[in-house]
Short mmCIF file of C-alpha atoms in Angstrom, two decimals:
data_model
loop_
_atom_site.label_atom_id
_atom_site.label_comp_id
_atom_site.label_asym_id
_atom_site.label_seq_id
_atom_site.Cartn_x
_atom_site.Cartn_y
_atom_site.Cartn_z
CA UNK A 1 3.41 -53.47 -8.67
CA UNK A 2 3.84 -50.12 -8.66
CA UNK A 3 3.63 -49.60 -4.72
CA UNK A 4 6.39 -52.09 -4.18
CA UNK A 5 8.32 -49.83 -6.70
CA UNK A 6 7.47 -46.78 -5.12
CA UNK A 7 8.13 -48.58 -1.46
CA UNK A 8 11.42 -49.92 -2.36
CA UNK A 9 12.60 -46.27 -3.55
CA UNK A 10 11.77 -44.53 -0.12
CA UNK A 11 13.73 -47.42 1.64
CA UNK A 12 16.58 -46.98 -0.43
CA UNK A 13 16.71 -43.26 0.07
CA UNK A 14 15.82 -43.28 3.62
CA UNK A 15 18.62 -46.33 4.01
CA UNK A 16 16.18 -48.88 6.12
CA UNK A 17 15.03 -51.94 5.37
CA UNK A 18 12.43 -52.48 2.72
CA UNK A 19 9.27 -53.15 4.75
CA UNK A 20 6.51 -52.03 7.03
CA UNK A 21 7.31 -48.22 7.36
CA UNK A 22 8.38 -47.78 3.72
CA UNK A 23 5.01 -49.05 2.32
CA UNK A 24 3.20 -46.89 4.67
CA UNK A 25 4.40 -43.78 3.80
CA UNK A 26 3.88 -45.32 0.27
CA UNK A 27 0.29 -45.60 0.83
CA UNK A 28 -0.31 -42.36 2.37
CA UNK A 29 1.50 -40.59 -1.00
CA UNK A 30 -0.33 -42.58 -2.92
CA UNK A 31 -3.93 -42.18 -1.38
CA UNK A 32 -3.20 -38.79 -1.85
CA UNK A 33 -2.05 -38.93 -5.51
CA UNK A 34 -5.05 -40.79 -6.17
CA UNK A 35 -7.72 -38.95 -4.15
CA UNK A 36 -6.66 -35.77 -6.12
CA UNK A 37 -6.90 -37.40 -9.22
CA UNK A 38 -8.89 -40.86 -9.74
CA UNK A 39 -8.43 -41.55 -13.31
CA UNK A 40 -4.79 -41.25 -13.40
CA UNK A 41 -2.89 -44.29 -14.08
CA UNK A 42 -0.86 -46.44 -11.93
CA UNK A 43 2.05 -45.64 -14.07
CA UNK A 44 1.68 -42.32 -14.26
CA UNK A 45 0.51 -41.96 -10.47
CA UNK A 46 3.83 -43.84 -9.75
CA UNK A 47 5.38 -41.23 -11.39
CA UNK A 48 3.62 -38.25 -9.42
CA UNK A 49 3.97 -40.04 -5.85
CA UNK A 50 7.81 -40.02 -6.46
CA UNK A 51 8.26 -36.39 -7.69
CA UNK A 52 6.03 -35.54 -4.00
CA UNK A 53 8.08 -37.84 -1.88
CA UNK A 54 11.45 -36.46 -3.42
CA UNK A 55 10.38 -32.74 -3.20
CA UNK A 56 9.28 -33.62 0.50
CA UNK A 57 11.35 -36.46 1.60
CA UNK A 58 12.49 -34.36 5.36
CA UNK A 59 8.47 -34.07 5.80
CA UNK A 60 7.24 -38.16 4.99
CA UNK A 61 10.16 -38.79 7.80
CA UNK A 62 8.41 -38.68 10.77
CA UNK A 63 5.84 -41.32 9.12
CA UNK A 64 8.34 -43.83 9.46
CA UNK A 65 7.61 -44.83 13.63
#
C-alpha cells in the first residue's frame, strides 16, 4: 500500500501517468530506504522515501526511460 502511495506522488509531481516508470523509481527509493535501515516501518519508510524523492526530484528524473 504504501508503494502505490509513494508511486502515485512521483506521477503527480512529475505530471505522467501513474504507471510503469513511477513505481520504478518508487522501488529504487525504497530499496534504498530499506537497505539502510531494515526495521523501519512501512509507514515510516513511506515517510523517508518521500522527503529523498522531494529533496532530489531533478536527480530520480532520468529513471523515468
Amino acid at each position: 500500500m504504501a508503494l502505490l502511495k509513494f508511486k502515485k506522488h512521483i506521477a503527480e509531481t512529475y505530471g505522467i501517468p501513474n504507471g510503469v516508470p513511477p513505481m520504478k523509481v518508487a522501488s529504487k527509493i525504497m530499496r534504498k530506504i530499506k537497505e539502510s535501515n531494515p526495521n523501519m516501518s512501512p509507514e515510516e519508510a513511506l515517510k523517508h522515501a518521500m522527503k529523498e524523492f522531494d529533496s532530489n526530484s531533478a536527480k530520480y528524473k532520468k529513471d523515468l526511460q
